[in-house]
Structures are given as C-alpha cells and as structure tokens.
Amino acid sequence: MSPVQRAHGAMLLFSVLVAGSFSLGVLIANDIAPMALNAVRFVIAAVVIGAVAGIGGKLRRSHFRAPWRYLVMGALFASYFVLMFYGLQTADAVSASAVFTLTPVLSGVFGYLLLRQITTPRMALALGIGAAGALWVIFRADLAALRAFDIGQGEMIYFVGCVAHAIYTPVVRKLNRGEPAISFTFGTLIAGALVLLLVGWGDIRTTQWDSLPLLVWVGIFYVAIFASAMTFVLLQFASLHLPAAKVMAYTYLTPSWVIVWQLALGNPAPTGLILVGIALTVVALVLLLEDAAKPAPRAKA
C-alpha cells in the first residue's frame, strides 16, 4: 500500500475508535470533571506512546527542537477533548458525533488559511452535503428547530471544541519538520498533559479518585489508549499525507459508528428521519473518496 492508501486506512480506523469515545463519554461525562478526566487520559496516553516510541528507537533529541510547536498542538487538542466532555454532559452521543462531522468544512477553511490547500468543486459539494446531513441530525430532524436555530447547549460547547480540532489538523503539517508521527504525537501528548495539569489542577485535586465508579475507569482507559494514543498517531500520520479536508472527511463515518456502538450497548436506534441525515454524511464520504481516487491529470508536453 502507498502512504496515501495507508493514510486512508488509518482514518477509517480513527473513525471507529473516535465513535466509541462518544458512546462511553456520555455514560461518564457527569461522574468526573472534564479537566480531571482529560488530564489523566493525556498522562496515560503519553506514557503508552512514549514507551512504544522509546522501545522502537523513535525518540531522538532532534525530534523535539522548537518545543513551542508541541505546546501549540497540545493546547489545541486538549481544548477539543475538554470541551467535548463538557458538551457530552447534556448532548446525546449521536447528536454530538454529528457536530463532529462539521470539522471537515472547518478544516477546509483553516487548511486554506494556513497551507493554501485548495478545495475542489467536487470536494466542496461533498463537504456541503455532509454539513447538511450533520445539521439535520443536530436539529433532530426538526425543521422548526432548524429555523429557530434551537440547538442544545452541549452541542454549542462541543462545536467550539471542534473548531480547535479543525485548526489542529493543518497545524500538524505546518509545524512538522520531518519528525516521525509517533514522536510528534508523544511531544503533543506531553504538552497537552502539562497544559491540563496546570489549568485543571483544582479539579484534579478535588476529584475523589478512590470512589470513582468502575465504568469511569473503563472510560478513562478507553479514551486514553484507544481514543487518544492510537487516534493521535493515526491522525498525525494521515495529516502528513492527505489534505486537511480529506483527513477530516472520515469524521462523516462517526455518527454511523456511534449508532453501532449505541446498539451494542443496548440503546435504541435513532428514528428514521435522523437516519436520513446519517445517510447524507456517508454520501459525502463516498464523494470525497472517489475524488481522492482519481489520478492526477498529466502535464502537457
């Protein structure tokens, strides 16, 4: 497989793992402060990634030149995760995952502003269809709610986090200086952990760690290892080989995977009208993948 094909595979796995964080996140969001939860997840993820990178000989002093880069990326991603869990305190998993599917549009904007990545007409059409599907789900397939812009507080909070995520994607490519994805991820995790330990120390200190329910610890380790450590590496790798908008296009699969997770956890399936919005997000992904699969036009002699 070429690096581009591997990048697409990485983002497919990314969408599955991220979906799990929505379904589990809803179950534990009100049992622990988002700052405390994410500080622990970043520390655990940094230890796991650091150990893997160290054993593989991927950590070198030269990889950590200009440490301010990692501080920028760590702060952006920490902001995303904290705001996600604040949002999940009131938003349901499917609706929140639909908000997440707005990030490709935002990534396309920031990809142009930071990297001058151009969005093709086909890609713009796909992003528009995906955004329409996302809005249909966010407003619960209710045209009256859409006209009144009646959106939940949790969804609004999480949208701000998604803006941080969308900025992060092109920033990875802009700030990378040839470092391997895993060492780049390790630096980002360390910086994010430091930011959260500093900003969230009050919540960390007041959390009753010894009395947390078992489900909270299951959720913490899932989001730390699978939805942080693994997805960080997958996202870093894909961001180095695909345009920002195409990287985030795989978020269009997230609501579909969330429904699978919800059914597996014994929750009811969404209504038929909401499934229309989910279908639109899948159509958007297919359009983007077909666009990505097209060979580049040959230059004239």
C-alpha atoms as a printed R data frame, in Angstrom:
    type eleno elety resid chain resno       x      y       z
1   ATOM     1    CA   MET     A     1   0.000  0.000   0.000
2   ATOM     2    CA   SER     A     2   1.175  3.516  -0.775
3   ATOM     3    CA   PRO     A     3   1.494  6.082   2.028
4   ATOM     4    CA   VAL     A     4  -1.707  7.754   0.790
5   ATOM     5    CA   GLN     A     5  -3.623  4.444   0.892
6   ATOM     6    CA   ARG     A     6  -2.297  3.731   4.387
7   ATOM     7    CA   ALA     A     7  -3.396  7.228   5.420
8   ATOM     8    CA   HIS     A     8  -6.956  6.436   4.273
9   ATOM     9    CA   GLY     A     9  -6.882  3.157   6.211
10  ATOM    10    CA   ALA     A    10  -5.622  4.999   9.281
11  ATOM    11    CA   MET     A    11  -8.531  7.420   9.144
12  ATOM    12    CA   LEU     A    12 -11.062  4.586   8.744
13  ATOM    13    CA   LEU     A    13  -9.807  3.056  11.992
14  ATOM    14    CA   PHE     A    14  -9.735  6.544  13.502
15  ATOM    15    CA   SER     A    15 -13.477  6.961  12.876
16  ATOM    16    CA   VAL     A    16 -14.292  3.659  14.624
17  ATOM    17    CA   LEU     A    17 -12.225  4.474  17.716
18  ATOM    18    CA   VAL     A    18 -13.498  8.049  17.984
19  ATOM    19    CA   ALA     A    19 -17.103  6.836  17.811
20  ATOM    20    CA   GLY     A    20 -16.533  4.728  20.911
21  ATOM    21    CA   SER     A    21 -15.469  7.801  22.876
22  ATOM    22    CA   PHE     A    22 -18.882  9.404  22.248
23  ATOM    23    CA   SER     A    23 -20.857  6.382  23.417
24  ATOM    24    CA   LEU     A    24 -18.704  5.836  26.513
25  ATOM    25    CA   GLY     A    25 -18.260  9.565  27.113
26  ATOM    26    CA   VAL     A    26 -21.998 10.134  27.510
27  ATOM    27    CA   LEU     A    27 -22.075  7.462  30.226
28  ATOM    28    CA   ILE     A    28 -19.302  9.004  32.347
29  ATOM    29    CA   ALA     A    29 -19.319 12.731  31.495
30  ATOM    30    CA   ASN     A    30 -21.277 13.680  34.624
31  ATOM    31    CA   ASP     A    31 -19.283 11.469  37.007
32  ATOM    32    CA   ILE     A    32 -15.929 13.263  36.742
33  ATOM    33    CA   ALA     A    33 -14.799 16.809  35.892
34  ATOM    34    CA   PRO     A    34 -13.746 17.061  32.217
35  ATOM    35    CA   MET     A    35 -10.443 18.745  33.169
36  ATOM    36    CA   ALA     A    36  -9.543 15.941  35.585
37  ATOM    37    CA   LEU     A    37 -10.584 13.182  33.197
38  ATOM    38    CA   ASN     A    38  -8.598 14.579  30.294
39  ATOM    39    CA   ALA     A    39  -5.508 15.330  32.372
40  ATOM    40    CA   VAL     A    40  -5.382 11.647  33.332
41  ATOM    41    CA   ARG     A    41  -6.080 10.490  29.788
42  ATOM    42    CA   PHE     A    42  -3.248 12.638  28.386
43  ATOM    43    CA   VAL     A    43  -0.799 11.368  31.013
44  ATOM    44    CA   ILE     A    44  -1.727  7.716  30.372
45  ATOM    45    CA   ALA     A    45  -1.601  8.187  26.606
46  ATOM    46    CA   ALA     A    46   1.801  9.927  26.858
47  ATOM    47    CA   VAL     A    47   3.210  7.036  28.912
48  ATOM    48    CA   VAL     A    48   1.921  4.450  26.416
49  ATOM    49    CA   ILE     A    49   3.118  6.317  23.330
50  ATOM    50    CA   GLY     A    50   6.431  7.222  24.983
51  ATOM    51    CA   ALA     A    51   7.093  3.593  25.872
52  ATOM    52    CA   VAL     A    52   6.277  2.356  22.366
53  ATOM    53    CA   ALA     A    53   8.367  5.083  20.733
54  ATOM    54    CA   GLY     A    54  11.277  4.507  23.117
55  ATOM    55    CA   ILE     A    55  11.311  0.737  22.547
56  ATOM    56    CA   GLY     A    56  11.187  1.312  18.798
57  ATOM    57    CA   GLY     A    57  14.050  3.806  18.923
58  ATOM    58    CA   LYS     A    58  11.848  6.604  17.598
59  ATOM    59    CA   LEU     A    59  12.676  9.195  20.255
60  ATOM    60    CA   ARG     A    60  15.603 11.456  19.448
61  ATOM    61    CA   ARG     A    61  16.597 14.819  20.833
62  ATOM    62    CA   SER     A    62  16.390 16.324  17.354
63  ATOM    63    CA   HIS     A    63  12.660 15.480  17.235
64  ATOM    64    CA   PHE     A    64  11.938 17.989  19.981
65  ATOM    65    CA   ARG     A    65  13.502 21.095  18.550
66  ATOM    66    CA   ALA     A    66  11.349 24.208  18.880
67  ATOM    67    CA   PRO     A    67   9.196 22.792  21.724
68  ATOM    68    CA   TRP     A    68   6.742 25.676  21.337
69  ATOM    69    CA   ARG     A    69   5.277 23.711  18.415
70  ATOM    70    CA   TYR     A    70   4.157 20.933  20.735
71  ATOM    71    CA   LEU     A    71   2.708 23.435  23.172
72  ATOM    72    CA   VAL     A    72   0.528 24.887  20.392
73  ATOM    73    CA   MET     A    73  -0.677 21.468  19.243
74  ATOM    74    CA   GLY     A    74  -1.133 20.135  22.768
75  ATOM    75    CA   ALA     A    75  -3.214 23.153  23.800
76  ATOM    76    CA   LEU     A    76  -5.433 22.823  20.714
77  ATOM    77    CA   PHE     A    77  -6.123 19.131  21.189
78  ATOM    78    CA   ALA     A    78  -6.561 19.446  24.961
79  ATOM    79    CA   SER     A    79  -9.136 22.177  24.341
80  ATOM    80    CA   TYR     A    80 -11.003 19.905  21.950
81  ATOM    81    CA   PHE     A    81 -11.222 16.995  24.379
82  ATOM    82    CA   VAL     A    82 -12.182 19.086  27.414
83  ATOM    83    CA   LEU     A    83 -14.953 20.872  25.512
84  ATOM    84    CA   MET     A    84 -16.137 17.537  24.127
85  ATOM    85    CA   PHE     A    85 -16.783 16.181  27.623
86  ATOM    86    CA   TYR     A    86 -18.388 19.407  28.778
87  ATOM    87    CA   GLY     A    87 -20.691 19.082  25.772
88  ATOM    88    CA   LEU     A    88 -21.453 15.403  26.456
89  ATOM    89    CA   GLN     A    89 -22.808 16.347  29.882
90  ATOM    90    CA   THR     A    90 -26.029 17.438  28.133
91  ATOM    91    CA   ALA     A    91 -25.767 16.324  24.471
92  ATOM    92    CA   ASP     A    92 -26.548 12.762  23.370
93  ATOM    93    CA   ALA     A    93 -23.910 10.653  21.618
94  ATOM    94    CA   VAL     A    94 -25.399 10.689  18.098
95  ATOM    95    CA   SER     A    95 -26.061 14.438  18.135
96  ATOM    96    CA   ALA     A    96 -22.553 15.200  19.421
97  ATOM    97    CA   SER     A    97 -20.987 12.955  16.779
98  ATOM    98    CA   ALA     A    98 -22.964 14.868  14.146
99  ATOM    99    CA   VAL     A    99 -21.395 18.110  15.419
100 ATOM   100    CA   PHE     A   100 -18.018 16.410  14.940
101 ATOM   101    CA   THR     A   101 -18.836 15.914  11.245
102 ATOM   102    CA   LEU     A   102 -18.778 19.689  10.759
103 ATOM   103    CA   THR     A   103 -14.996 19.637  11.249
104 ATOM   104    CA   PRO     A   104 -14.189 18.793   7.580
105 ATOM   105    CA   VAL     A   105 -15.747 22.089   6.467
106 ATOM   106    CA   LEU     A   106 -13.847 23.941   9.170
107 ATOM   107    CA   SER     A   107 -10.639 22.043   8.317
108 ATOM   108    CA   GLY     A   108 -11.021 23.042   4.682
109 ATOM   109    CA   VAL     A   109 -11.212 26.693   5.720
110 ATOM   110    CA   PHE     A   110  -8.193 26.508   8.015
111 ATOM   111    CA   GLY     A   111  -6.318 24.334   5.525
112 ATOM   112    CA   TYR     A   112  -6.613 27.176   3.025
113 ATOM   113    CA   LEU     A   113  -5.727 29.899   5.530
114 ATOM   114    CA   LEU     A   114  -2.667 28.098   6.902
115 ATOM   115    CA   LEU     A   115  -1.456 25.957   3.979
116 ATOM   116    CA   ARG     A   116  -3.274 27.414   0.964
117 ATOM   117    CA   GLN     A   117  -4.812 23.977   0.306
118 ATOM   118    CA   ILE     A   118  -7.441 24.419  -2.399
119 ATOM   119    CA   THR     A   119 -10.825 22.705  -2.109
120 ATOM   120    CA   THR     A   120 -12.015 21.362  -5.488
121 ATOM   121    CA   PRO     A   121 -15.657 21.889  -6.602
122 ATOM   122    CA   ARG     A   122 -16.350 18.160  -6.048
123 ATOM   123    CA   MET     A   123 -14.851 18.309  -2.579
124 ATOM   124    CA   ALA     A   124 -16.864 21.442  -1.781
125 ATOM   125    CA   LEU     A   125 -20.062 19.645  -2.884
126 ATOM   126    CA   ALA     A   126 -19.227 16.674  -0.665
127 ATOM   127    CA   LEU     A   127 -18.481 18.901   2.313
128 ATOM   128    CA   GLY     A   128 -21.764 20.747   1.759
129 ATOM   129    CA   ILE     A   129 -23.759 17.502   1.654
130 ATOM   130    CA   GLY     A   130 -22.016 16.261   4.786
131 ATOM   131    CA   ALA     A   131 -22.661 19.521   6.619
132 ATOM   132    CA   ALA     A   132 -26.355 19.379   5.643
133 ATOM   133    CA   GLY     A   133 -26.587 15.838   7.000
134 ATOM   134    CA   ALA     A   134 -24.880 16.881  10.208
135 ATOM   135    CA   LEU     A   135 -27.243 19.816  10.738
136 ATOM   136    CA   TRP     A   136 -30.236 17.546  10.091
137 ATOM   137    CA   VAL     A   137 -29.092 15.280  12.937
138 ATOM   138    CA   ILE     A   138 -28.066 18.121  15.272
139 ATOM   139    CA   PHE     A   139 -31.516 19.706  14.982
140 ATOM   140    CA   ARG     A   140 -33.152 16.283  15.473
141 ATOM   141    CA   ALA     A   141 -34.769 16.281  12.011
142 ATOM   142    CA   ASP     A   142 -36.976 19.149  13.181
143 ATOM   143    CA   LEU     A   143 -37.381 21.930  10.592
144 ATOM   144    CA   ALA     A   144 -38.957 24.236  13.182
145 ATOM   145    CA   ALA     A   145 -35.919 23.807  15.441
146 ATOM   146    CA   LEU     A   146 -33.630 24.474  12.466
147 ATOM   147    CA   ARG     A   147 -35.476 27.661  11.513
148 ATOM   148    CA   ALA     A   148 -35.354 28.868  15.121
149 ATOM   149    CA   PHE     A   149 -31.711 27.744  15.395
150 ATOM   150    CA   ASP     A   150 -32.749 25.807  18.505
151 ATOM   151    CA   ILE     A   151 -29.527 23.981  19.255
152 ATOM   152    CA   GLY     A   152 -28.656 22.418  22.590
153 ATOM   153    CA   GLN     A   153 -26.085 23.984  24.905
154 ATOM   154    CA   GLY     A   154 -23.982 20.815  24.863
155 ATOM   155    CA   GLU     A   155 -23.791 20.832  21.074
156 ATOM   156    CA   MET     A   156 -22.753 24.506  21.073
157 ATOM   157    CA   ILE     A   157 -19.986 23.892  23.610
158 ATOM   158    CA   TYR     A   158 -18.718 20.922  21.639
159 ATOM   159    CA   PHE     A   159 -18.773 22.917  18.383
160 ATOM   160    CA   VAL     A   160 -16.188 25.307  19.858
161 ATOM   161    CA   GLY     A   161 -14.038 22.270  20.606
162 ATOM   162    CA   CYS     A   162 -14.435 21.095  17.019
163 ATOM   163    CA   VAL     A   163 -13.092 24.452  15.824
164 ATOM   164    CA   ALA     A   164  -9.930 23.750  17.844
165 ATOM   165    CA   HIS     A   165  -9.750 20.275  16.280
166 ATOM   166    CA   ALA     A   166 -10.142 21.716  12.772
167 ATOM   167    CA   ILE     A   167  -7.292 24.170  13.370
168 ATOM   168    CA   TYR     A   168  -5.124 21.368  14.742
169 ATOM   169    CA   THR     A   169  -5.276 19.270  11.543
170 ATOM   170    CA   PRO     A   170  -3.468 21.689   9.160
171 ATOM   171    CA   VAL     A   171  -1.241 22.899  12.018
172 ATOM   172    CA   VAL     A   172   0.235 19.370  12.236
173 ATOM   173    CA   ARG     A   173   1.507 19.580   8.677
174 ATOM   174    CA   LYS     A   174   2.613 23.191   9.025
175 ATOM   175    CA   LEU     A   175   4.682 22.595  12.176
176 ATOM   176    CA   ASN     A   176   6.097 19.148  11.390
177 ATOM   177    CA   ARG     A   177   9.792 19.262  10.456
178 ATOM   178    CA   GLY     A   178  10.187 15.671   9.346
179 ATOM   179    CA   GLU     A   179   9.658 14.058  12.752
180 ATOM   180    CA   PRO     A   180   8.068 10.558  12.755
181 ATOM   181    CA   ALA     A   181   4.350 10.547  13.581
182 ATOM   182    CA   ILE     A   182   4.842  8.677  16.868
183 ATOM   183    CA   SER     A   183   7.467 11.054  18.278
184 ATOM   184    CA   PHE     A   184   5.436 14.033  17.090
185 ATOM   185    CA   THR     A   185   2.437 12.543  18.888
186 ATOM   186    CA   PHE     A   186   4.453 11.996  22.058
187 ATOM   187    CA   GLY     A   187   5.525 15.626  22.137
188 ATOM   188    CA   THR     A   188   1.916 16.745  21.610
189 ATOM   189    CA   LEU     A   189   0.665 14.495  24.423
190 ATOM   190    CA   ILE     A   190   3.314 15.697  26.874
191 ATOM   191    CA   ALA     A   191   2.496 19.320  26.108
192 ATOM   192    CA   GLY     A   192  -1.258 18.683  26.364
193 ATOM   193    CA   ALA     A   193  -0.803 16.923  29.699
194 ATOM   194    CA   LEU     A   194   1.219 19.831  31.079
195 ATOM   195    CA   VAL     A   195  -1.439 22.333  29.965
196 ATOM   196    CA   LEU     A   196  -4.241 20.311  31.578
197 ATOM   197    CA   LEU     A   197  -2.311 19.660  34.803
198 ATOM   198    CA   LEU     A   198  -1.693 23.388  35.138
199 ATOM   199    CA   VAL     A   199  -5.137 24.669  34.126
200 ATOM   200    CA   GLY     A   200  -7.157 21.851  35.669
201 ATOM   201    CA   TRP     A   201  -5.241 21.364  38.930
202 ATOM   202    CA   GLY     A   202  -8.216 22.493  41.012
203 ATOM   203    CA   ASP     A   203 -10.491 19.826  39.513
204 ATOM   204    CA   ILE     A   204  -7.774 17.180  39.754
205 ATOM   205    CA   ARG     A   205  -7.163 17.919  43.448
206 ATOM   206    CA   THR     A   206 -10.860 17.815  44.417
207 ATOM   207    CA   THR     A   207 -11.716 14.623  42.480
208 ATOM   208    CA   GLN     A   208 -12.362 11.612  44.739
209 ATOM   209    CA   TRP     A   209 -10.265  9.210  42.684
210 ATOM   210    CA   ASP     A   210 -10.689  6.244  45.040
211 ATOM   211    CA   SER     A   211 -14.504  6.380  44.855
212 ATOM   212    CA   LEU     A   212 -14.986  6.711  41.100
213 ATOM   213    CA   PRO     A   213 -17.312  4.064  39.566
214 ATOM   214    CA   LEU     A   214 -15.650  1.242  37.627
215 ATOM   215    CA   LEU     A   215 -17.282  2.461  34.409
216 ATOM   216    CA   VAL     A   216 -15.461  5.781  34.745
217 ATOM   217    CA   TRP     A   217 -12.097  3.995  34.887
218 ATOM   218    CA   VAL     A   218 -13.073  1.860  31.881
219 ATOM   219    CA   GLY     A   219 -13.960  5.053  30.033
220 ATOM   220    CA   ILE     A   220 -10.732  6.787  31.100
221 ATOM   221    CA   PHE     A   221  -8.535  3.946  29.856
222 ATOM   222    CA   TYR     A   222 -10.513  3.616  26.626
223 ATOM   223    CA   VAL     A   223 -10.236  7.291  25.759
224 ATOM   224    CA   ALA     A   224  -6.587  7.366  26.897
225 ATOM   225    CA   ILE     A   225  -5.330  4.353  24.942
226 ATOM   226    CA   PHE     A   226  -7.730  3.853  22.035
227 ATOM   227    CA   ALA     A   227  -9.317  7.283  21.542
228 ATOM   228    CA   SER     A   228  -6.143  9.261  22.356
229 ATOM   229    CA   ALA     A   229  -2.861  7.380  21.944
230 ATOM   230    CA   MET     A   230  -3.939  5.373  18.892
231 ATOM   231    CA   THR     A   231  -6.015  8.093  17.247
232 ATOM   232    CA   PHE     A   232  -3.265 10.679  17.797
233 ATOM   233    CA   VAL     A   233  -0.820  8.529  15.830
234 ATOM   234    CA   LEU     A   234  -3.405  7.768  13.138
235 ATOM   235    CA   LEU     A   235  -4.338 11.430  12.760
236 ATOM   236    CA   GLN     A   236  -0.729 12.622  12.766
237 ATOM   237    CA   PHE     A   237   0.215 10.063  10.101
238 ATOM   238    CA   ALA     A   238  -2.788 10.831   7.891
239 ATOM   239    CA   SER     A   239  -2.303 14.600   8.222
240 ATOM   240    CA   LEU     A   240   1.185 14.258   6.750
241 ATOM   241    CA   HIS     A   241  -0.097 12.510   3.604
242 ATOM   242    CA   LEU     A   242  -3.603 13.886   2.962
243 ATOM   243    CA   PRO     A   243  -5.074 17.403   2.682
244 ATOM   244    CA   ALA     A   244  -6.747 18.604   5.878
245 ATOM   245    CA   ALA     A   245 -10.289 18.421   4.468
246 ATOM   246    CA   LYS     A   246  -9.820 14.808   3.309
247 ATOM   247    CA   VAL     A   247  -8.350 13.783   6.650
248 ATOM   248    CA   MET     A   248 -11.369 15.106   8.482
249 ATOM   249    CA   ALA     A   249 -13.765 13.702   5.854
250 ATOM   250    CA   TYR     A   250 -13.631 10.410   7.718
251 ATOM   251    CA   THR     A   251 -15.447 12.075  10.578
252 ATOM   252    CA   TYR     A   252 -18.535 11.635   8.381
253 ATOM   253    CA   LEU     A   253 -18.492  7.958   9.341
254 ATOM   254    CA   THR     A   254 -18.523  8.739  13.067
255 ATOM   255    CA   PRO     A   255 -22.333  9.044  13.530
256 ATOM   256    CA   SER     A   256 -22.807  5.696  11.774
257 ATOM   257    CA   TRP     A   257 -20.257  4.028  14.039
258 ATOM   258    CA   VAL     A   258 -21.821  5.714  17.076
259 ATOM   259    CA   ILE     A   259 -25.151  4.092  16.189
260 ATOM   260    CA   VAL     A   260 -23.384  0.712  16.048
261 ATOM   261    CA   TRP     A   261 -21.812  1.398  19.451
262 ATOM   262    CA   GLN     A   262 -25.157  2.524  20.882
263 ATOM   263    CA   LEU     A   263 -26.879 -0.645  19.682
264 ATOM   264    CA   ALA     A   264 -24.042 -2.765  21.107
265 ATOM   265    CA   LEU     A   265 -24.511 -1.046  24.478
266 ATOM   266    CA   GLY     A   266 -28.238 -1.814  24.425
267 ATOM   267    CA   ASN     A   267 -29.535  1.632  23.449
268 ATOM   268    CA   PRO     A   268 -32.364  2.164  20.905
269 ATOM   269    CA   ALA     A   269 -31.611  3.127  17.313
270 ATOM   270    CA   PRO     A   270 -32.346  6.688  16.113
271 ATOM   271    CA   THR     A   271 -35.582  7.461  14.290
272 ATOM   272    CA   GLY     A   272 -35.906  7.090  10.527
273 ATOM   273    CA   LEU     A   273 -35.769 10.833   9.826
274 ATOM   274    CA   ILE     A   274 -32.494 11.206  11.715
275 ATOM   275    CA   LEU     A   275 -31.087  8.294   9.726
276 ATOM   276    CA   VAL     A   276 -31.607 10.436   6.600
277 ATOM   277    CA   GLY     A   277 -29.015 12.855   7.951
278 ATOM   278    CA   ILE     A   278 -26.651  9.971   8.730
279 ATOM   279    CA   ALA     A   279 -27.041  8.739   5.149
280 ATOM   280    CA   LEU     A   280 -26.094 12.176   3.787
281 ATOM   281    CA   THR     A   281 -22.838 12.112   5.770
282 ATOM   282    CA   VAL     A   282 -21.972  8.724   4.267
283 ATOM   283    CA   VAL     A   283 -22.710 10.065   0.754
284 ATOM   284    CA   ALA     A   284 -20.320 12.930   1.457
285 ATOM   285    CA   LEU     A   285 -17.552 10.484   2.420
286 ATOM   286    CA   VAL     A   286 -18.078  8.425  -0.750
287 ATOM   287    CA   LEU     A   287 -17.836 11.554  -2.910
288 ATOM   288    CA   LEU     A   288 -14.603 12.578  -1.215
289 ATOM   289    CA   LEU     A   289 -13.073  9.128  -1.563
290 ATOM   290    CA   GLU     A   290 -13.953  8.968  -5.257
291 ATOM   291    CA   ASP     A   291 -12.353 12.384  -5.666
292 ATOM   292    CA   ALA     A   292  -9.241 11.147  -3.841
293 ATOM   293    CA   ALA     A   293  -9.051  8.032  -6.025
294 ATOM   294    CA   LYS     A   294  -8.956  9.968  -9.283
295 ATOM   295    CA   PRO     A   295  -5.497 10.066 -10.896
296 ATOM   296    CA   ALA     A   296  -3.911 13.453 -11.208
297 ATOM   297    CA   PRO     A   297  -4.098 14.911 -14.752
298 ATOM   298    CA   ARG     A   298  -0.936 14.538 -16.793
299 ATOM   299    CA   ALA     A   299   1.009 17.634 -17.590
300 ATOM   300    CA   LYS     A   300   1.105 18.595 -21.248
301 ATOM   301    CA   ALA     A   301   4.411 18.211 -23.021
